[in-house]
Amino acid sequence: MIDAISRALNWNAVLGWFYVLNDLSLVYVVIPFFFVELIRYAFLKRLSFDVIGDSVANVITFICFVAIEYALGILFVTKLYFWIYENFSLSHLSLNWVTIATCVLLADLTYYWDHRMMHRIGVGWATHTVHHSSPHFNMSVAYRFGPLDAVFPLLFSFPIVMLGYHPILVLLSEVLVQQFQAILHTEAIRKLPRPVEFLFNTPSHHRVHHGSNPQYWDKNYAGMLIIWDRMFGTFEPEVEPVTYGIEQPVNSNNPIKVFLHGIQRLILKVFRTRGVRNRLRVLVKPPSWSASE
């Protein structure tokens, strides 16, 4: 099997793998599970035009996100991975079960820190707030993306390539973490067995992450393993019912407004802040920061 994987890690397969594992996942992951969610909403008598409108907006933000990915150049980004791999990596690690497992582990760890950064600096939250702005929690929300959500993870991916992991292995590991995240967006699964809840990110843990309840703010950043949150002091269990959304709701299912509201709010905050230094601080300070502090 390792030989088969090794043969697959070639330049000609890059776009094919990415298209199947990333873009087409909307078809074979999100849509089937979302139909299950709709049946559940109907059974609980919670199915409404707002839920349907919100879900349509989520799918359109995903389409916009993918369009930006291609506009920025997936091909260019992948070539950049290979350029770093050829010129700056400490070594070229062989492909085996150890390197595959450790690459996935590193991709998961870097996802934690990338995700945490997106919440804790203004420019990161301006794009990531789109994902959190839905007042609902279902499979379609997993694909509610902001305009720059594909850019910031690169800062955390490059060091893995520099360690000597094959670029395509790094990309596939990152896609695996993302797809694991997608299936967590559900209320249908309450709590899993305690060992699973202790080690892995679960729907319960991720519901907390999407909560607008004050005690749930900036908690449970994990991708696959919740142990990162336990290690770095950002873990919060699901206790009281979760209220989904953000502190300043969008109150709209207009997909363009949903997609751009974070960037718009950041620009307004920059222009309303006095002083060049303070305006720069708006970009890198936590979203709640103001010059009056």
PDB file of C-alpha atoms in Angstrom:
ATOM      1  CA  MET A   1       0.000   0.000   0.000  1.00  0.00           C
ATOM      2  CA  ILE A   2       2.870   2.373   0.762  1.00  0.00           C
ATOM      3  CA  ASP A   3       4.149   1.819  -2.791  1.00  0.00           C
ATOM      4  CA  ALA A   4       0.722   2.723  -4.173  1.00  0.00           C
ATOM      5  CA  ILE A   5       0.644   5.900  -2.086  1.00  0.00           C
ATOM      6  CA  SER A   6       4.164   6.751  -3.181  1.00  0.00           C
ATOM      7  CA  ARG A   7       3.211   6.432  -6.849  1.00  0.00           C
ATOM      8  CA  ALA A   8       0.228   8.718  -6.189  1.00  0.00           C
ATOM      9  CA  LEU A   9       2.424  11.491  -4.791  1.00  0.00           C
ATOM     10  CA  ASN A  10       3.340  13.012  -8.131  1.00  0.00           C
ATOM     11  CA  TRP A  11       2.753  16.385  -9.677  1.00  0.00           C
ATOM     12  CA  ASN A  12       0.156  15.194 -12.207  1.00  0.00           C
ATOM     13  CA  ALA A  13      -2.075  13.918  -9.413  1.00  0.00           C
ATOM     14  CA  VAL A  14      -2.131  17.143  -7.382  1.00  0.00           C
ATOM     15  CA  LEU A  15      -5.248  18.789  -8.784  1.00  0.00           C
ATOM     16  CA  GLY A  16      -7.079  15.475  -9.082  1.00  0.00           C
ATOM     17  CA  TRP A  17      -6.537  14.564  -5.439  1.00  0.00           C
ATOM     18  CA  PHE A  18      -7.427  18.061  -4.273  1.00  0.00           C
ATOM     19  CA  TYR A  19     -10.578  18.159  -6.396  1.00  0.00           C
ATOM     20  CA  VAL A  20     -11.816  14.767  -5.170  1.00  0.00           C
ATOM     21  CA  LEU A  21     -10.911  15.131  -1.492  1.00  0.00           C
ATOM     22  CA  ASN A  22     -11.703  18.814  -1.063  1.00  0.00           C
ATOM     23  CA  ASP A  23     -14.125  20.212  -3.632  1.00  0.00           C
ATOM     24  CA  LEU A  24     -16.205  17.071  -4.261  1.00  0.00           C
ATOM     25  CA  SER A  25     -16.564  16.434  -0.537  1.00  0.00           C
ATOM     26  CA  LEU A  26     -19.503  18.824  -0.712  1.00  0.00           C
ATOM     27  CA  VAL A  27     -21.266  16.125  -2.762  1.00  0.00           C
ATOM     28  CA  TYR A  28     -20.315  12.937  -0.942  1.00  0.00           C
ATOM     29  CA  VAL A  29     -20.037  14.248   2.650  1.00  0.00           C
ATOM     30  CA  VAL A  30     -22.040  17.400   3.232  1.00  0.00           C
ATOM     31  CA  ILE A  31     -25.132  16.921   1.088  1.00  0.00           C
ATOM     32  CA  PRO A  32     -25.942  13.333   2.239  1.00  0.00           C
ATOM     33  CA  PHE A  33     -25.424  14.183   5.911  1.00  0.00           C
ATOM     34  CA  PHE A  34     -27.294  17.454   5.527  1.00  0.00           C
ATOM     35  CA  PHE A  35     -30.368  15.599   4.261  1.00  0.00           C
ATOM     36  CA  VAL A  36     -30.228  13.591   7.467  1.00  0.00           C
ATOM     37  CA  GLU A  37     -30.054  16.890   9.367  1.00  0.00           C
ATOM     38  CA  LEU A  38     -33.117  18.208   7.484  1.00  0.00           C
ATOM     39  CA  ILE A  39     -35.089  15.091   8.412  1.00  0.00           C
ATOM     40  CA  ARG A  40     -34.051  15.628  12.012  1.00  0.00           C
ATOM     41  CA  TYR A  41     -35.100  19.300  11.913  1.00  0.00           C
ATOM     42  CA  ALA A  42     -38.471  18.267  10.480  1.00  0.00           C
ATOM     43  CA  PHE A  43     -38.937  15.561  13.124  1.00  0.00           C
ATOM     44  CA  LEU A  44     -38.171  18.103  15.884  1.00  0.00           C
ATOM     45  CA  LYS A  45     -40.444  20.669  14.168  1.00  0.00           C
ATOM     46  CA  ARG A  46     -37.509  23.066  13.793  1.00  0.00           C
ATOM     47  CA  LEU A  47     -37.410  23.087   9.993  1.00  0.00           C
ATOM     48  CA  SER A  48     -37.971  26.640   8.768  1.00  0.00           C
ATOM     49  CA  PHE A  49     -37.252  28.954   5.849  1.00  0.00           C
ATOM     50  CA  ASP A  50     -34.498  30.498   7.973  1.00  0.00           C
ATOM     51  CA  VAL A  51     -32.708  27.135   8.308  1.00  0.00           C
ATOM     52  CA  ILE A  52     -33.032  26.486   4.576  1.00  0.00           C
ATOM     53  CA  GLY A  53     -31.953  30.040   3.671  1.00  0.00           C
ATOM     54  CA  ASP A  54     -28.985  29.818   6.014  1.00  0.00           C
ATOM     55  CA  SER A  55     -27.960  26.509   4.452  1.00  0.00           C
ATOM     56  CA  VAL A  56     -28.173  27.901   0.925  1.00  0.00           C
ATOM     57  CA  ALA A  57     -25.996  30.826   2.025  1.00  0.00           C
ATOM     58  CA  ASN A  58     -23.478  28.343   3.464  1.00  0.00           C
ATOM     59  CA  VAL A  59     -23.172  26.488   0.163  1.00  0.00           C
ATOM     60  CA  ILE A  60     -22.736  29.743  -1.754  1.00  0.00           C
ATOM     61  CA  THR A  61     -19.959  30.901   0.611  1.00  0.00           C
ATOM     62  CA  PHE A  62     -18.240  27.577  -0.099  1.00  0.00           C
ATOM     63  CA  ILE A  63     -18.499  28.185  -3.851  1.00  0.00           C
ATOM     64  CA  CYS A  64     -17.056  31.693  -3.377  1.00  0.00           C
ATOM     65  CA  PHE A  65     -14.280  30.264  -1.204  1.00  0.00           C
ATOM     66  CA  VAL A  66     -13.356  27.664  -3.840  1.00  0.00           C
ATOM     67  CA  ALA A  67     -13.418  30.353  -6.564  1.00  0.00           C
ATOM     68  CA  ILE A  68     -10.940  32.441  -4.535  1.00  0.00           C
ATOM     69  CA  GLU A  69      -8.770  29.355  -4.024  1.00  0.00           C
ATOM     70  CA  TYR A  70      -8.514  28.877  -7.764  1.00  0.00           C
ATOM     71  CA  ALA A  71      -8.061  32.604  -8.378  1.00  0.00           C
ATOM     72  CA  LEU A  72      -5.126  32.661  -5.955  1.00  0.00           C
ATOM     73  CA  GLY A  73      -3.826  29.588  -7.722  1.00  0.00           C
ATOM     74  CA  ILE A  74      -3.951  26.161  -6.122  1.00  0.00           C
ATOM     75  CA  LEU A  75      -1.376  25.195  -8.707  1.00  0.00           C
ATOM     76  CA  PHE A  76       0.896  28.069  -7.617  1.00  0.00           C
ATOM     77  CA  VAL A  77       0.507  27.207  -3.946  1.00  0.00           C
ATOM     78  CA  THR A  78       1.345  23.577  -4.601  1.00  0.00           C
ATOM     79  CA  LYS A  79       4.379  24.591  -6.655  1.00  0.00           C
ATOM     80  CA  LEU A  80       5.411  26.771  -3.726  1.00  0.00           C
ATOM     81  CA  TYR A  81       5.225  23.718  -1.454  1.00  0.00           C
ATOM     82  CA  PHE A  82       7.483  21.826  -3.859  1.00  0.00           C
ATOM     83  CA  TRP A  83       9.887  24.776  -4.148  1.00  0.00           C
ATOM     84  CA  ILE A  84      10.234  24.924  -0.354  1.00  0.00           C
ATOM     85  CA  TYR A  85      10.593  21.145  -0.256  1.00  0.00           C
ATOM     86  CA  GLU A  86      13.407  21.178  -2.814  1.00  0.00           C
ATOM     87  CA  ASN A  87      15.276  24.216  -1.507  1.00  0.00           C
ATOM     88  CA  PHE A  88      14.645  24.617   2.212  1.00  0.00           C
ATOM     89  CA  SER A  89      13.688  21.253   3.711  1.00  0.00           C
ATOM     90  CA  LEU A  90      16.079  19.808   6.254  1.00  0.00           C
ATOM     91  CA  SER A  91      15.817  16.415   4.575  1.00  0.00           C
ATOM     92  CA  HIS A  92      13.524  14.413   2.304  1.00  0.00           C
ATOM     93  CA  LEU A  93      11.813  11.917   4.550  1.00  0.00           C
ATOM     94  CA  SER A  94      10.964   8.515   3.130  1.00  0.00           C
ATOM     95  CA  LEU A  95       7.325   7.530   2.887  1.00  0.00           C
ATOM     96  CA  ASN A  96       6.331   4.959   5.506  1.00  0.00           C
ATOM     97  CA  TRP A  97       3.688   4.487   8.167  1.00  0.00           C
ATOM     98  CA  VAL A  98       5.705   6.513  10.690  1.00  0.00           C
ATOM     99  CA  THR A  99       6.079   9.543   8.432  1.00  0.00           C
ATOM    100  CA  ILE A 100       2.423   9.329   7.372  1.00  0.00           C
ATOM    101  CA  ALA A 101       1.235   9.168  11.003  1.00  0.00           C
ATOM    102  CA  THR A 102       3.547  11.942  12.190  1.00  0.00           C
ATOM    103  CA  CYS A 103       2.602  14.156   9.231  1.00  0.00           C
ATOM    104  CA  VAL A 104      -1.099  13.821  10.102  1.00  0.00           C
ATOM    105  CA  LEU A 105      -0.253  14.560  13.741  1.00  0.00           C
ATOM    106  CA  LEU A 106       1.717  17.674  12.773  1.00  0.00           C
ATOM    107  CA  ALA A 107      -1.044  18.814  10.421  1.00  0.00           C
ATOM    108  CA  ASP A 108      -3.498  18.483  13.292  1.00  0.00           C
ATOM    109  CA  LEU A 109      -1.238  20.403  15.689  1.00  0.00           C
ATOM    110  CA  THR A 110      -0.656  23.210  13.207  1.00  0.00           C
ATOM    111  CA  TYR A 111      -4.410  23.328  12.543  1.00  0.00           C
ATOM    112  CA  TYR A 112      -4.909  24.013  16.253  1.00  0.00           C
ATOM    113  CA  TRP A 113      -2.498  26.958  16.219  1.00  0.00           C
ATOM    114  CA  ASP A 114      -3.755  28.309  12.886  1.00  0.00           C
ATOM    115  CA  HIS A 115      -7.325  28.092  14.183  1.00  0.00           C
ATOM    116  CA  ARG A 116      -6.375  29.782  17.444  1.00  0.00           C
ATOM    117  CA  MET A 117      -4.645  32.602  15.556  1.00  0.00           C
ATOM    118  CA  MET A 118      -7.738  33.116  13.385  1.00  0.00           C
ATOM    119  CA  HIS A 119      -9.712  33.800  16.554  1.00  0.00           C
ATOM    120  CA  ARG A 120      -7.132  35.931  18.316  1.00  0.00           C
ATOM    121  CA  ILE A 121      -6.021  38.494  15.721  1.00  0.00           C
ATOM    122  CA  GLY A 122      -8.281  40.991  14.007  1.00  0.00           C
ATOM    123  CA  VAL A 123      -7.472  40.163  10.400  1.00  0.00           C
ATOM    124  CA  GLY A 124      -7.854  36.438  11.086  1.00  0.00           C
ATOM    125  CA  TRP A 125     -11.225  36.874  12.756  1.00  0.00           C
ATOM    126  CA  ALA A 126     -12.403  39.114   9.885  1.00  0.00           C
ATOM    127  CA  THR A 127     -12.427  36.057   7.616  1.00  0.00           C
ATOM    128  CA  HIS A 128     -13.085  33.273  10.151  1.00  0.00           C
ATOM    129  CA  THR A 129     -16.093  35.035  11.699  1.00  0.00           C
ATOM    130  CA  VAL A 130     -18.048  33.967   8.595  1.00  0.00           C
ATOM    131  CA  HIS A 131     -17.842  30.345   9.726  1.00  0.00           C
ATOM    132  CA  HIS A 132     -19.138  31.235  13.192  1.00  0.00           C
ATOM    133  CA  SER A 133     -21.878  33.633  12.157  1.00  0.00           C
ATOM    134  CA  SER A 134     -24.611  31.060  11.542  1.00  0.00           C
ATOM    135  CA  PRO A 135     -27.185  30.778  14.341  1.00  0.00           C
ATOM    136  CA  HIS A 136     -27.604  27.114  13.377  1.00  0.00           C
ATOM    137  CA  PHE A 137     -25.326  24.092  13.652  1.00  0.00           C
ATOM    138  CA  ASN A 138     -25.500  21.448  10.915  1.00  0.00           C
ATOM    139  CA  MET A 139     -23.422  19.915   8.151  1.00  0.00           C
ATOM    140  CA  SER A 140     -23.871  22.862   5.817  1.00  0.00           C
ATOM    141  CA  VAL A 141     -22.207  25.135   8.402  1.00  0.00           C
ATOM    142  CA  ALA A 142     -19.021  23.072   7.971  1.00  0.00           C
ATOM    143  CA  TYR A 143     -18.683  24.631   4.511  1.00  0.00           C
ATOM    144  CA  ARG A 144     -19.455  28.210   5.512  1.00  0.00           C
ATOM    145  CA  PHE A 145     -16.089  29.803   4.666  1.00  0.00           C
ATOM    146  CA  GLY A 146     -14.663  33.307   4.712  1.00  0.00           C
ATOM    147  CA  PRO A 147     -12.742  34.885   1.814  1.00  0.00           C
ATOM    148  CA  LEU A 148      -9.233  34.423   3.268  1.00  0.00           C
ATOM    149  CA  ASP A 149      -9.703  31.088   5.057  1.00  0.00           C
ATOM    150  CA  ALA A 150      -7.350  29.337   2.616  1.00  0.00           C
ATOM    151  CA  VAL A 151      -4.516  31.846   3.050  1.00  0.00           C
ATOM    152  CA  PHE A 152      -3.570  31.789   6.743  1.00  0.00           C
ATOM    153  CA  PRO A 153      -3.071  27.991   7.008  1.00  0.00           C
ATOM    154  CA  LEU A 154      -0.154  28.274   4.570  1.00  0.00           C
ATOM    155  CA  LEU A 155       1.922  30.014   7.250  1.00  0.00           C
ATOM    156  CA  PHE A 156       1.640  26.875   9.363  1.00  0.00           C
ATOM    157  CA  SER A 157       1.985  24.352   6.525  1.00  0.00           C
ATOM    158  CA  PHE A 158       5.346  25.513   5.209  1.00  0.00           C
ATOM    159  CA  PRO A 159       7.297  24.470   8.353  1.00  0.00           C
ATOM    160  CA  ILE A 160       6.005  20.890   7.976  1.00  0.00           C
ATOM    161  CA  VAL A 161       7.308  20.814   4.396  1.00  0.00           C
ATOM    162  CA  MET A 162      10.619  22.258   5.634  1.00  0.00           C
ATOM    163  CA  LEU A 163      10.950  19.314   8.007  1.00  0.00           C
ATOM    164  CA  GLY A 164      11.109  17.063   4.944  1.00  0.00           C
ATOM    165  CA  TYR A 165       7.571  15.742   4.549  1.00  0.00           C
ATOM    166  CA  HIS A 166       6.475  15.352   0.949  1.00  0.00           C
ATOM    167  CA  PRO A 167       4.283  18.327  -0.118  1.00  0.00           C
ATOM    168  CA  ILE A 168       1.403  16.172  -1.335  1.00  0.00           C
ATOM    169  CA  LEU A 169       1.470  14.148   1.878  1.00  0.00           C
ATOM    170  CA  VAL A 170       1.198  17.446   3.773  1.00  0.00           C
ATOM    171  CA  LEU A 171      -1.735  18.583   1.612  1.00  0.00           C
ATOM    172  CA  LEU A 172      -3.549  15.262   1.995  1.00  0.00           C
ATOM    173  CA  SER A 173      -2.995  15.338   5.775  1.00  0.00           C
ATOM    174  CA  GLU A 174      -4.492  18.818   5.934  1.00  0.00           C
ATOM    175  CA  VAL A 175      -7.497  17.741   3.855  1.00  0.00           C
ATOM    176  CA  LEU A 176      -7.980  14.770   6.226  1.00  0.00           C
ATOM    177  CA  VAL A 177      -8.082  17.144   9.216  1.00  0.00           C
ATOM    178  CA  GLN A 178     -10.569  19.400   7.404  1.00  0.00           C
ATOM    179  CA  GLN A 179     -12.864  16.505   6.486  1.00  0.00           C
ATOM    180  CA  PHE A 180     -12.762  15.219  10.057  1.00  0.00           C
ATOM    181  CA  GLN A 181     -13.917  18.695  11.108  1.00  0.00           C
ATOM    182  CA  ALA A 182     -16.804  18.634   8.640  1.00  0.00           C
ATOM    183  CA  ILE A 183     -18.526  15.644  10.255  1.00  0.00           C
ATOM    184  CA  LEU A 184     -18.439  17.309  13.687  1.00  0.00           C
ATOM    185  CA  HIS A 185     -21.043  19.907  12.713  1.00  0.00           C
ATOM    186  CA  THR A 186     -24.132  18.152  14.004  1.00  0.00           C
ATOM    187  CA  GLU A 187     -26.494  18.167  16.978  1.00  0.00           C
ATOM    188  CA  ALA A 188     -27.662  14.639  16.177  1.00  0.00           C
ATOM    189  CA  ILE A 189     -24.778  13.086  18.148  1.00  0.00           C
ATOM    190  CA  ARG A 190     -24.790  14.083  21.783  1.00  0.00           C
ATOM    191  CA  LYS A 191     -21.925  12.523  23.761  1.00  0.00           C
ATOM    192  CA  LEU A 192     -19.604   9.706  22.726  1.00  0.00           C
ATOM    193  CA  PRO A 193     -17.889   7.247  25.137  1.00  0.00           C
ATOM    194  CA  ARG A 194     -15.603   9.004  27.615  1.00  0.00           C
ATOM    195  CA  PRO A 195     -12.269   7.745  26.161  1.00  0.00           C
ATOM    196  CA  VAL A 196     -13.316   9.118  22.750  1.00  0.00           C
ATOM    197  CA  GLU A 197     -14.405  12.434  24.271  1.00  0.00           C
ATOM    198  CA  PHE A 198     -11.098  12.645  26.137  1.00  0.00           C
ATOM    199  CA  LEU A 199      -8.819  12.087  23.126  1.00  0.00           C
ATOM    200  CA  PHE A 200     -10.720  13.232  20.056  1.00  0.00           C
ATOM    201  CA  ASN A 201     -12.614  16.275  18.937  1.00  0.00           C
ATOM    202  CA  THR A 202     -16.310  15.377  18.887  1.00  0.00           C
ATOM    203  CA  PRO A 203     -19.596  17.061  17.955  1.00  0.00           C
ATOM    204  CA  SER A 204     -20.044  17.956  21.618  1.00  0.00           C
ATOM    205  CA  HIS A 205     -16.649  19.673  21.815  1.00  0.00           C
ATOM    206  CA  HIS A 206     -17.193  21.455  18.519  1.00  0.00           C
ATOM    207  CA  ARG A 207     -20.635  22.705  19.522  1.00  0.00           C
ATOM    208  CA  VAL A 208     -18.864  24.481  22.366  1.00  0.00           C
ATOM    209  CA  HIS A 209     -16.479  26.051  19.882  1.00  0.00           C
ATOM    210  CA  HIS A 210     -19.424  27.506  17.944  1.00  0.00           C
ATOM    211  CA  GLY A 211     -21.116  28.825  21.070  1.00  0.00           C
ATOM    212  CA  SER A 212     -21.742  32.507  21.693  1.00  0.00           C
ATOM    213  CA  ASN A 213     -22.176  31.780  25.419  1.00  0.00           C
ATOM    214  CA  PRO A 214     -19.405  33.790  27.163  1.00  0.00           C
ATOM    215  CA  GLN A 215     -17.850  30.715  28.808  1.00  0.00           C
ATOM    216  CA  TYR A 216     -17.569  29.074  25.374  1.00  0.00           C
ATOM    217  CA  TRP A 217     -15.708  31.929  23.637  1.00  0.00           C
ATOM    218  CA  ASP A 218     -12.352  30.942  22.138  1.00  0.00           C
ATOM    219  CA  LYS A 219     -12.478  27.352  23.329  1.00  0.00           C
ATOM    220  CA  ASN A 220     -11.926  23.944  21.698  1.00  0.00           C
ATOM    221  CA  TYR A 221      -9.842  24.929  18.653  1.00  0.00           C
ATOM    222  CA  ALA A 222      -8.893  21.317  17.911  1.00  0.00           C
ATOM    223  CA  GLY A 223      -9.063  19.650  14.543  1.00  0.00           C
ATOM    224  CA  MET A 224      -8.990  15.904  15.193  1.00  0.00           C
ATOM    225  CA  LEU A 225      -7.462  15.560  18.671  1.00  0.00           C
ATOM    226  CA  ILE A 226      -8.939  17.526  21.578  1.00  0.00           C
ATOM    227  CA  ILE A 227      -5.790  16.798  23.580  1.00  0.00           C
ATOM    228  CA  TRP A 228      -4.238  19.982  22.121  1.00  0.00           C
ATOM    229  CA  ASP A 229      -6.882  22.074  23.886  1.00  0.00           C
ATOM    230  CA  ARG A 230      -6.367  20.123  27.074  1.00  0.00           C
ATOM    231  CA  MET A 231      -2.590  20.677  26.832  1.00  0.00           C
ATOM    232  CA  PHE A 232      -2.736  24.396  25.996  1.00  0.00           C
ATOM    233  CA  GLY A 233      -5.521  25.449  28.357  1.00  0.00           C
ATOM    234  CA  THR A 234      -8.340  26.116  25.890  1.00  0.00           C
ATOM    235  CA  PHE A 235     -10.613  23.161  26.621  1.00  0.00           C
ATOM    236  CA  GLU A 236     -14.205  23.671  27.752  1.00  0.00           C
ATOM    237  CA  PRO A 237     -16.763  20.851  28.132  1.00  0.00           C
ATOM    238  CA  GLU A 238     -20.324  21.188  26.897  1.00  0.00           C
ATOM    239  CA  VAL A 239     -22.434  21.829  29.987  1.00  0.00           C
ATOM    240  CA  GLU A 240     -25.181  24.371  29.408  1.00  0.00           C
ATOM    241  CA  PRO A 241     -27.074  24.436  26.084  1.00  0.00           C
ATOM    242  CA  VAL A 242     -25.110  26.131  23.309  1.00  0.00           C
ATOM    243  CA  THR A 243     -26.342  29.320  21.679  1.00  0.00           C
ATOM    244  CA  TYR A 244     -24.782  29.455  18.228  1.00  0.00           C
ATOM    245  CA  GLY A 245     -23.525  32.502  16.389  1.00  0.00           C
ATOM    246  CA  ILE A 246     -21.364  35.538  17.112  1.00  0.00           C
ATOM    247  CA  GLU A 247     -21.582  38.435  19.556  1.00  0.00           C
ATOM    248  CA  GLN A 248     -22.760  40.827  16.821  1.00  0.00           C
ATOM    249  CA  PRO A 249     -25.130  38.743  14.657  1.00  0.00           C
ATOM    250  CA  VAL A 250     -25.279  39.227  10.900  1.00  0.00           C
ATOM    251  CA  ASN A 251     -29.074  38.752  10.874  1.00  0.00           C
ATOM    252  CA  SER A 252     -29.092  37.960   7.173  1.00  0.00           C
ATOM    253  CA  ASN A 253     -29.071  34.997   4.823  1.00  0.00           C
ATOM    254  CA  ASN A 254     -27.787  37.115   1.941  1.00  0.00           C
ATOM    255  CA  PRO A 255     -24.701  35.051   0.962  1.00  0.00           C
ATOM    256  CA  ILE A 256     -22.708  38.111  -0.165  1.00  0.00           C
ATOM    257  CA  LYS A 257     -23.360  39.904   3.115  1.00  0.00           C
ATOM    258  CA  VAL A 258     -22.527  36.746   5.040  1.00  0.00           C
ATOM    259  CA  PHE A 259     -19.318  36.185   3.060  1.00  0.00           C
ATOM    260  CA  LEU A 260     -17.999  39.746   3.365  1.00  0.00           C
ATOM    261  CA  HIS A 261     -19.377  41.024   6.674  1.00  0.00           C
ATOM    262  CA  GLY A 262     -16.178  40.290   8.627  1.00  0.00           C
ATOM    263  CA  ILE A 263     -13.924  42.113   6.178  1.00  0.00           C
ATOM    264  CA  GLN A 264     -16.391  45.006   6.054  1.00  0.00           C
ATOM    265  CA  ARG A 265     -16.461  45.306   9.846  1.00  0.00           C
ATOM    266  CA  LEU A 266     -12.663  45.189  10.053  1.00  0.00           C
ATOM    267  CA  ILE A 267     -12.283  47.971   7.451  1.00  0.00           C
ATOM    268  CA  LEU A 268     -14.811  50.157   9.292  1.00  0.00           C
ATOM    269  CA  LYS A 269     -12.997  49.561  12.585  1.00  0.00           C
ATOM    270  CA  VAL A 270      -9.656  50.509  11.006  1.00  0.00           C
ATOM    271  CA  PHE A 271     -11.052  53.764   9.594  1.00  0.00           C
ATOM    272  CA  ARG A 272     -12.775  54.641  12.871  1.00  0.00           C
ATOM    273  CA  THR A 273      -9.576  54.091  14.867  1.00  0.00           C
ATOM    274  CA  ARG A 274      -7.297  57.095  15.309  1.00  0.00           C
ATOM    275  CA  GLY A 275      -3.556  56.915  14.684  1.00  0.00           C
ATOM    276  CA  VAL A 276      -1.531  54.809  12.273  1.00  0.00           C
ATOM    277  CA  ARG A 277      -0.123  52.571  15.004  1.00  0.00           C
ATOM    278  CA  ASN A 278      -3.532  51.901  16.460  1.00  0.00           C
ATOM    279  CA  ARG A 279      -4.913  51.090  13.014  1.00  0.00           C
ATOM    280  CA  LEU A 280      -2.150  48.530  12.548  1.00  0.00           C
ATOM    281  CA  ARG A 281      -2.900  47.138  15.996  1.00  0.00           C
ATOM    282  CA  VAL A 282      -6.498  46.550  14.931  1.00  0.00           C
ATOM    283  CA  LEU A 283      -5.167  44.013  12.419  1.00  0.00           C
ATOM    284  CA  VAL A 284      -3.091  42.015  14.908  1.00  0.00           C
ATOM    285  CA  LYS A 285      -4.791  42.526  18.252  1.00  0.00           C
ATOM    286  CA  PRO A 286      -7.736  40.372  19.412  1.00  0.00           C
ATOM    287  CA  PRO A 287     -11.062  41.287  17.769  1.00  0.00           C
ATOM    288  CA  SER A 288     -12.356  42.848  21.012  1.00  0.00           C
ATOM    289  CA  TRP A 289      -9.385  45.257  21.260  1.00  0.00           C
ATOM    290  CA  SER A 290      -9.927  48.994  20.932  1.00  0.00           C
ATOM    291  CA  ALA A 291      -7.571  51.965  21.098  1.00  0.00           C
ATOM    292  CA  SER A 292      -9.235  53.125  24.324  1.00  0.00           C
ATOM    293  CA  GLU A 293      -7.851  50.152  26.246  1.00  0.00           C
TER     294      GLU A 293
END
